[in-house]
């Protein structure tokens, strides 16, 4: 079993604390490591694949993947619009690994990403259904940032839809995107619609688990051609 990175002194008033959804990603990437998925099936266009996490929060997922070299020779970028999250991500990373090919980027979802540049993307979105989504706060030290890490609109898909609509633009050919859904997102219907609208993608369920009252699933979206 691969060691879970330590998270020390997280600012849980402003940053999402690792929970079942976070650890589902860790379990998925551990299984990919154990099966040598990225060692045996590397189809990247360069020798240093770009690996990006959207909404890194505590930085636990990026740190885990980098620490254990799950994607060999990767350049890791962790993005978040919450500056406090980026500070926590940087601290988690530095507390656990000295692997130098890493940076953080303040970005609203995929807005700052160069088209066609990402080889592997992963996103644990705000997926909890809610009638009200608060606007972005005007100051960094605002507890609303924590709400924004959780709340996903009426069906929990407000933010996820934005990322799904950007995948064709930001992924390199043969690039992968791992995105988490909860049962209330009605993900089978979402996946069916995505495949109908994006014929150059294949989509597969990689892991699914009942976590307390919620059922979570992570899908892999693969861009097969331009």
PDB file of C-alpha atoms in Angstrom:
ATOM      1  CA  UNK A   1       0.000   0.000   0.000  1.00  0.00           C
ATOM      2  CA  UNK A   2       1.320   3.413  -0.964  1.00  0.00           C
ATOM      3  CA  UNK A   3       1.741   5.871   1.883  1.00  0.00           C
ATOM      4  CA  UNK A   4      -0.789   8.692   2.146  1.00  0.00           C
ATOM      5  CA  UNK A   5       0.857  12.127   2.286  1.00  0.00           C
ATOM      6  CA  UNK A   6       0.743  13.996   5.572  1.00  0.00           C
ATOM      7  CA  UNK A   7      -1.368  17.133   5.744  1.00  0.00           C
ATOM      8  CA  UNK A   8      -0.229  19.427   8.528  1.00  0.00           C
ATOM      9  CA  UNK A   9      -2.105  22.470   9.837  1.00  0.00           C
ATOM     10  CA  UNK A  10      -4.604  22.729   6.977  1.00  0.00           C
ATOM     11  CA  UNK A  11      -6.692  25.888   6.983  1.00  0.00           C
ATOM     12  CA  UNK A  12      -9.980  23.962   7.063  1.00  0.00           C
ATOM     13  CA  UNK A  13     -11.954  27.218   7.451  1.00  0.00           C
ATOM     14  CA  UNK A  14     -11.011  28.114   3.869  1.00  0.00           C
ATOM     15  CA  UNK A  15      -9.857  24.870   2.224  1.00  0.00           C
ATOM     16  CA  UNK A  16     -11.696  21.583   1.662  1.00  0.00           C
ATOM     17  CA  UNK A  17     -10.459  18.990   4.120  1.00  0.00           C
ATOM     18  CA  UNK A  18      -9.620  15.601   2.529  1.00  0.00           C
ATOM     19  CA  UNK A  19     -12.604  13.271   2.722  1.00  0.00           C
ATOM     20  CA  UNK A  20     -14.022  10.137   1.082  1.00  0.00           C
ATOM     21  CA  UNK A  21     -13.970  11.662  -2.409  1.00  0.00           C
ATOM     22  CA  UNK A  22     -10.320  12.651  -2.020  1.00  0.00           C
ATOM     23  CA  UNK A  23      -9.339   9.155  -0.905  1.00  0.00           C
ATOM     24  CA  UNK A  24     -11.281   7.609  -3.776  1.00  0.00           C
ATOM     25  CA  UNK A  25      -8.877   9.408  -6.117  1.00  0.00           C
ATOM     26  CA  UNK A  26      -5.930   8.083  -4.118  1.00  0.00           C
ATOM     27  CA  UNK A  27      -7.281   4.544  -4.357  1.00  0.00           C
ATOM     28  CA  UNK A  28      -7.793   4.924  -8.101  1.00  0.00           C
ATOM     29  CA  UNK A  29      -4.277   6.165  -8.742  1.00  0.00           C
ATOM     30  CA  UNK A  30      -2.807   3.494  -6.490  1.00  0.00           C
ATOM     31  CA  UNK A  31      -4.567   0.879  -8.616  1.00  0.00           C
ATOM     32  CA  UNK A  32      -3.162   2.522 -11.761  1.00  0.00           C
ATOM     33  CA  UNK A  33       0.276   2.402 -10.154  1.00  0.00           C
ATOM     34  CA  UNK A  34      -0.093  -1.268  -9.215  1.00  0.00           C
ATOM     35  CA  UNK A  35      -1.166  -2.179 -12.752  1.00  0.00           C
ATOM     36  CA  UNK A  36       1.684  -0.106 -14.283  1.00  0.00           C
ATOM     37  CA  UNK A  37      -0.974   1.695 -16.308  1.00  0.00           C
ATOM     38  CA  UNK A  38       1.159   4.735 -17.076  1.00  0.00           C
ATOM     39  CA  UNK A  39       4.405   2.803 -17.327  1.00  0.00           C
ATOM     40  CA  UNK A  40       3.101   0.333 -19.888  1.00  0.00           C
ATOM     41  CA  UNK A  41       0.579   2.486 -21.749  1.00  0.00           C
ATOM     42  CA  UNK A  42       2.243   5.852 -22.139  1.00  0.00           C
ATOM     43  CA  UNK A  43       0.984   7.487 -25.319  1.00  0.00           C
ATOM     44  CA  UNK A  44       2.057  11.019 -24.508  1.00  0.00           C
ATOM     45  CA  UNK A  45       3.354  13.357 -27.158  1.00  0.00           C
ATOM     46  CA  UNK A  46       6.459  14.291 -25.190  1.00  0.00           C
ATOM     47  CA  UNK A  47       8.841  12.819 -22.635  1.00  0.00           C
ATOM     48  CA  UNK A  48       7.555  15.077 -19.845  1.00  0.00           C
ATOM     49  CA  UNK A  49       3.742  14.777 -19.716  1.00  0.00           C
ATOM     50  CA  UNK A  50       1.837  17.697 -18.247  1.00  0.00           C
ATOM     51  CA  UNK A  51      -0.338  16.613 -15.312  1.00  0.00           C
ATOM     52  CA  UNK A  52      -2.846  19.141 -13.978  1.00  0.00           C
ATOM     53  CA  UNK A  53      -5.190  19.113 -11.009  1.00  0.00           C
ATOM     54  CA  UNK A  54      -8.101  21.559 -11.103  1.00  0.00           C
ATOM     55  CA  UNK A  55      -9.123  22.787  -7.669  1.00  0.00           C
ATOM     56  CA  UNK A  56      -6.290  21.280  -5.653  1.00  0.00           C
ATOM     57  CA  UNK A  57      -7.557  22.323  -2.215  1.00  0.00           C
ATOM     58  CA  UNK A  58      -5.254  20.658   0.302  1.00  0.00           C
ATOM     59  CA  UNK A  59      -2.935  19.375  -2.446  1.00  0.00           C
ATOM     60  CA  UNK A  60      -3.233  15.790  -1.240  1.00  0.00           C
ATOM     61  CA  UNK A  61      -4.029  14.217  -4.626  1.00  0.00           C
ATOM     62  CA  UNK A  62      -1.302  15.985  -6.595  1.00  0.00           C
ATOM     63  CA  UNK A  63       1.209  15.238  -3.854  1.00  0.00           C
ATOM     64  CA  UNK A  64       0.263  11.543  -3.775  1.00  0.00           C
ATOM     65  CA  UNK A  65       0.611  11.112  -7.541  1.00  0.00           C
ATOM     66  CA  UNK A  66       3.911  12.984  -7.660  1.00  0.00           C
ATOM     67  CA  UNK A  67       5.379  11.466  -4.498  1.00  0.00           C
ATOM     68  CA  UNK A  68       4.945   7.938  -5.810  1.00  0.00           C
ATOM     69  CA  UNK A  69       5.878   8.759  -9.434  1.00  0.00           C
ATOM     70  CA  UNK A  70       2.594   7.258 -10.627  1.00  0.00           C
ATOM     71  CA  UNK A  71       2.938   9.116 -13.922  1.00  0.00           C
ATOM     72  CA  UNK A  72       6.658   8.888 -14.777  1.00  0.00           C
ATOM     73  CA  UNK A  73       8.623  12.028 -15.697  1.00  0.00           C
ATOM     74  CA  UNK A  74       5.559  14.232 -15.233  1.00  0.00           C
ATOM     75  CA  UNK A  75       5.440  17.975 -14.732  1.00  0.00           C
ATOM     76  CA  UNK A  76       2.738  18.604 -12.118  1.00  0.00           C
ATOM     77  CA  UNK A  77       0.675  21.786 -11.929  1.00  0.00           C
ATOM     78  CA  UNK A  78      -1.942  22.294  -9.218  1.00  0.00           C
ATOM     79  CA  UNK A  79      -4.521  24.981  -9.916  1.00  0.00           C
ATOM     80  CA  UNK A  80      -7.109  26.674  -7.745  1.00  0.00           C
ATOM     81  CA  UNK A  81      -8.866  30.029  -7.753  1.00  0.00           C
ATOM     82  CA  UNK A  82      -8.543  30.119  -3.961  1.00  0.00           C
ATOM     83  CA  UNK A  83      -5.157  31.566  -3.030  1.00  0.00           C
ATOM     84  CA  UNK A  84      -5.297  29.970   0.441  1.00  0.00           C
ATOM     85  CA  UNK A  85      -5.804  26.584  -1.207  1.00  0.00           C
ATOM     86  CA  UNK A  86      -2.686  27.108  -3.301  1.00  0.00           C
ATOM     87  CA  UNK A  87      -0.716  27.991  -0.181  1.00  0.00           C
ATOM     88  CA  UNK A  88      -1.954  24.803   1.521  1.00  0.00           C
ATOM     89  CA  UNK A  89      -1.209  22.759  -1.605  1.00  0.00           C
ATOM     90  CA  UNK A  90       2.351  24.066  -1.721  1.00  0.00           C
ATOM     91  CA  UNK A  91       2.884  23.266   1.954  1.00  0.00           C
ATOM     92  CA  UNK A  92       1.482  19.722   1.618  1.00  0.00           C
ATOM     93  CA  UNK A  93       3.690  19.097  -1.397  1.00  0.00           C
ATOM     94  CA  UNK A  94       6.875  20.387   0.207  1.00  0.00           C
ATOM     95  CA  UNK A  95       6.179  18.494   3.444  1.00  0.00           C
ATOM     96  CA  UNK A  96       6.027  15.175   1.582  1.00  0.00           C
ATOM     97  CA  UNK A  97       8.240  15.205  -1.499  1.00  0.00           C
ATOM     98  CA  UNK A  98      11.259  16.939  -2.961  1.00  0.00           C
ATOM     99  CA  UNK A  99      10.345  16.074  -6.552  1.00  0.00           C
ATOM    100  CA  UNK A 100      11.148  19.424  -8.176  1.00  0.00           C
ATOM    101  CA  UNK A 101       8.949  19.422 -11.295  1.00  0.00           C
ATOM    102  CA  UNK A 102       5.925  21.082  -9.703  1.00  0.00           C
ATOM    103  CA  UNK A 103       4.199  24.455  -9.611  1.00  0.00           C
ATOM    104  CA  UNK A 104       0.914  26.036  -8.593  1.00  0.00           C
ATOM    105  CA  UNK A 105      -1.249  28.301 -10.724  1.00  0.00           C
ATOM    106  CA  UNK A 106      -4.114  30.545  -9.696  1.00  0.00           C
ATOM    107  CA  UNK A 107      -6.796  29.911 -12.279  1.00  0.00           C
ATOM    108  CA  UNK A 108     -10.561  29.819 -12.630  1.00  0.00           C
ATOM    109  CA  UNK A 109     -11.004  26.208 -13.731  1.00  0.00           C
ATOM    110  CA  UNK A 110      -9.297  25.799 -17.142  1.00  0.00           C
ATOM    111  CA  UNK A 111      -9.145  29.480 -18.124  1.00  0.00           C
ATOM    112  CA  UNK A 112      -5.344  29.696 -17.855  1.00  0.00           C
ATOM    113  CA  UNK A 113      -4.605  26.417 -19.634  1.00  0.00           C
ATOM    114  CA  UNK A 114      -2.909  26.403 -23.054  1.00  0.00           C
ATOM    115  CA  UNK A 115      -5.103  24.547 -25.577  1.00  0.00           C
ATOM    116  CA  UNK A 116      -4.062  20.965 -26.286  1.00  0.00           C
ATOM    117  CA  UNK A 117      -1.424  20.926 -23.560  1.00  0.00           C
ATOM    118  CA  UNK A 118      -2.703  18.587 -20.823  1.00  0.00           C
ATOM    119  CA  UNK A 119      -1.795  14.900 -20.861  1.00  0.00           C
ATOM    120  CA  UNK A 120      -3.503  13.951 -17.594  1.00  0.00           C
ATOM    121  CA  UNK A 121      -6.089  16.034 -15.762  1.00  0.00           C
ATOM    122  CA  UNK A 122      -7.982  15.231 -12.581  1.00  0.00           C
ATOM    123  CA  UNK A 123     -10.820  17.132 -10.957  1.00  0.00           C
ATOM    124  CA  UNK A 124     -12.728  16.573  -7.729  1.00  0.00           C
ATOM    125  CA  UNK A 125     -15.469  19.140  -8.353  1.00  0.00           C
ATOM    126  CA  UNK A 126     -17.979  20.843  -6.089  1.00  0.00           C
ATOM    127  CA  UNK A 127     -20.797  18.361  -6.688  1.00  0.00           C
ATOM    128  CA  UNK A 128     -23.275  18.897  -3.829  1.00  0.00           C
ATOM    129  CA  UNK A 129     -26.680  20.054  -5.184  1.00  0.00           C
ATOM    130  CA  UNK A 130     -27.833  23.414  -3.837  1.00  0.00           C
ATOM    131  CA  UNK A 131     -30.288  26.081  -4.948  1.00  0.00           C
ATOM    132  CA  UNK A 132     -27.786  28.851  -4.270  1.00  0.00           C
ATOM    133  CA  UNK A 133     -24.162  29.148  -5.349  1.00  0.00           C
ATOM    134  CA  UNK A 134     -22.397  32.118  -3.699  1.00  0.00           C
ATOM    135  CA  UNK A 135     -20.437  34.512  -5.909  1.00  0.00           C
ATOM    136  CA  UNK A 136     -16.664  34.583  -5.782  1.00  0.00           C
ATOM    137  CA  UNK A 137     -15.562  36.539  -2.719  1.00  0.00           C
ATOM    138  CA  UNK A 138     -13.710  39.805  -3.186  1.00  0.00           C
ATOM    139  CA  UNK A 139     -11.086  39.003  -0.570  1.00  0.00           C
ATOM    140  CA  UNK A 140      -8.897  35.938  -0.136  1.00  0.00           C
ATOM    141  CA  UNK A 141      -9.576  35.483   3.591  1.00  0.00           C
ATOM    142  CA  UNK A 142     -13.265  34.626   3.251  1.00  0.00           C
ATOM    143  CA  UNK A 143     -15.023  31.471   4.472  1.00  0.00           C
ATOM    144  CA  UNK A 144     -17.147  31.462   1.285  1.00  0.00           C
ATOM    145  CA  UNK A 145     -14.206  29.765  -0.428  1.00  0.00           C
ATOM    146  CA  UNK A 146     -15.051  26.589   1.490  1.00  0.00           C
ATOM    147  CA  UNK A 147     -18.676  26.719   0.293  1.00  0.00           C
ATOM    148  CA  UNK A 148     -17.473  27.102  -3.292  1.00  0.00           C
ATOM    149  CA  UNK A 149     -15.428  23.903  -2.926  1.00  0.00           C
ATOM    150  CA  UNK A 150     -18.618  21.980  -2.121  1.00  0.00           C
ATOM    151  CA  UNK A 151     -21.644  23.510  -3.852  1.00  0.00           C
ATOM    152  CA  UNK A 152     -22.426  22.629  -7.466  1.00  0.00           C
ATOM    153  CA  UNK A 153     -25.805  24.253  -8.212  1.00  0.00           C
ATOM    154  CA  UNK A 154     -29.258  22.708  -8.622  1.00  0.00           C
ATOM    155  CA  UNK A 155     -28.057  19.279  -9.768  1.00  0.00           C
ATOM    156  CA  UNK A 156     -24.492  19.623  -8.534  1.00  0.00           C
ATOM    157  CA  UNK A 157     -23.227  19.886 -12.107  1.00  0.00           C
ATOM    158  CA  UNK A 158     -22.802  23.647 -12.577  1.00  0.00           C
ATOM    159  CA  UNK A 159     -18.999  23.607 -12.355  1.00  0.00           C
ATOM    160  CA  UNK A 160     -18.470  20.122 -13.770  1.00  0.00           C
ATOM    161  CA  UNK A 161     -20.303  21.044 -16.989  1.00  0.00           C
ATOM    162  CA  UNK A 162     -17.897  23.922 -17.546  1.00  0.00           C
ATOM    163  CA  UNK A 163     -14.915  21.579 -17.276  1.00  0.00           C
ATOM    164  CA  UNK A 164     -16.530  18.922 -19.471  1.00  0.00           C
ATOM    165  CA  UNK A 165     -17.142  21.538 -22.173  1.00  0.00           C
ATOM    166  CA  UNK A 166     -13.451  22.494 -22.076  1.00  0.00           C
ATOM    167  CA  UNK A 167     -11.947  18.991 -22.346  1.00  0.00           C
ATOM    168  CA  UNK A 168     -11.724  18.939 -26.133  1.00  0.00           C
ATOM    169  CA  UNK A 169      -9.880  22.263 -26.038  1.00  0.00           C
ATOM    170  CA  UNK A 170      -7.389  21.637 -23.251  1.00  0.00           C
ATOM    171  CA  UNK A 171      -6.495  17.938 -23.580  1.00  0.00           C
ATOM    172  CA  UNK A 172      -3.742  16.712 -25.863  1.00  0.00           C
ATOM    173  CA  UNK A 173      -4.585  13.849 -28.194  1.00  0.00           C
ATOM    174  CA  UNK A 174      -4.495  10.631 -26.104  1.00  0.00           C
ATOM    175  CA  UNK A 175      -4.877  12.802 -23.000  1.00  0.00           C
ATOM    176  CA  UNK A 176      -6.896  11.617 -20.012  1.00  0.00           C
ATOM    177  CA  UNK A 177      -9.241  13.493 -17.687  1.00  0.00           C
ATOM    178  CA  UNK A 178     -10.405  11.898 -14.439  1.00  0.00           C
ATOM    179  CA  UNK A 179     -13.568  13.521 -13.072  1.00  0.00           C
ATOM    180  CA  UNK A 180     -15.618  12.580 -10.019  1.00  0.00           C
ATOM    181  CA  UNK A 181     -19.428  12.470  -9.876  1.00  0.00           C
ATOM    182  CA  UNK A 182     -21.965  11.658  -7.188  1.00  0.00           C
ATOM    183  CA  UNK A 183     -25.140   9.662  -7.779  1.00  0.00           C
ATOM    184  CA  UNK A 184     -27.294  12.782  -7.532  1.00  0.00           C
ATOM    185  CA  UNK A 185     -25.468  14.182 -10.574  1.00  0.00           C
ATOM    186  CA  UNK A 186     -27.163  11.432 -12.651  1.00  0.00           C
ATOM    187  CA  UNK A 187     -23.781  10.670 -14.172  1.00  0.00           C
ATOM    188  CA  UNK A 188     -24.875   7.889 -16.577  1.00  0.00           C
ATOM    189  CA  UNK A 189     -27.052  10.426 -18.386  1.00  0.00           C
ATOM    190  CA  UNK A 190     -24.276  13.046 -18.287  1.00  0.00           C
ATOM    191  CA  UNK A 191     -21.797  10.579 -19.786  1.00  0.00           C
ATOM    192  CA  UNK A 192     -24.222   9.524 -22.512  1.00  0.00           C
ATOM    193  CA  UNK A 193     -24.770  13.136 -23.545  1.00  0.00           C
ATOM    194  CA  UNK A 194     -21.035  13.888 -23.482  1.00  0.00           C
ATOM    195  CA  UNK A 195     -20.269  10.944 -25.769  1.00  0.00           C
ATOM    196  CA  UNK A 196     -22.986  11.998 -28.214  1.00  0.00           C
ATOM    197  CA  UNK A 197     -21.519  15.513 -28.407  1.00  0.00           C
ATOM    198  CA  UNK A 198     -17.838  14.465 -28.433  1.00  0.00           C
ATOM    199  CA  UNK A 199     -17.321  11.615 -30.872  1.00  0.00           C
ATOM    200  CA  UNK A 200     -13.547  11.933 -30.541  1.00  0.00           C
ATOM    201  CA  UNK A 201     -13.658  10.807 -26.891  1.00  0.00           C
ATOM    202  CA  UNK A 202     -13.964   7.475 -25.183  1.00  0.00           C
ATOM    203  CA  UNK A 203     -15.292   7.361 -21.610  1.00  0.00           C
ATOM    204  CA  UNK A 204     -15.045   4.615 -19.023  1.00  0.00           C
ATOM    205  CA  UNK A 205     -15.937   4.161 -15.380  1.00  0.00           C
ATOM    206  CA  UNK A 206     -12.710   3.590 -13.441  1.00  0.00           C
ATOM    207  CA  UNK A 207     -13.885   3.290  -9.841  1.00  0.00           C
ATOM    208  CA  UNK A 208     -17.169   3.494  -7.950  1.00  0.00           C
ATOM    209  CA  UNK A 209     -17.913   3.298  -4.246  1.00  0.00           C
ATOM    210  CA  UNK A 210     -20.636   3.942  -1.708  1.00  0.00           C
ATOM    211  CA  UNK A 211     -19.203   6.377   0.826  1.00  0.00           C
ATOM    212  CA  UNK A 212     -21.574   6.844   3.758  1.00  0.00           C
ATOM    213  CA  UNK A 213     -24.810   8.296   2.383  1.00  0.00           C
ATOM    214  CA  UNK A 214     -23.269   9.116  -0.988  1.00  0.00           C
ATOM    215  CA  UNK A 215     -22.302   7.011  -3.996  1.00  0.00           C
ATOM    216  CA  UNK A 216     -19.254   8.318  -5.836  1.00  0.00           C
ATOM    217  CA  UNK A 217     -17.802   7.448  -9.225  1.00  0.00           C
ATOM    218  CA  UNK A 218     -14.731   8.565 -11.184  1.00  0.00           C
ATOM    219  CA  UNK A 219     -14.737   8.394 -14.981  1.00  0.00           C
ATOM    220  CA  UNK A 220     -11.792   8.568 -17.366  1.00  0.00           C
ATOM    221  CA  UNK A 221     -12.321  10.699 -20.467  1.00  0.00           C
ATOM    222  CA  UNK A 222      -9.800   9.950 -23.233  1.00  0.00           C
ATOM    223  CA  UNK A 223      -9.354  12.229 -26.229  1.00  0.00           C
ATOM    224  CA  UNK A 224      -8.755   9.765 -29.053  1.00  0.00           C
ATOM    225  CA  UNK A 225      -8.256  12.269 -31.889  1.00  0.00           C
ATOM    226  CA  UNK A 226      -8.666  15.939 -32.775  1.00  0.00           C
TER     227      UNK A 226
END
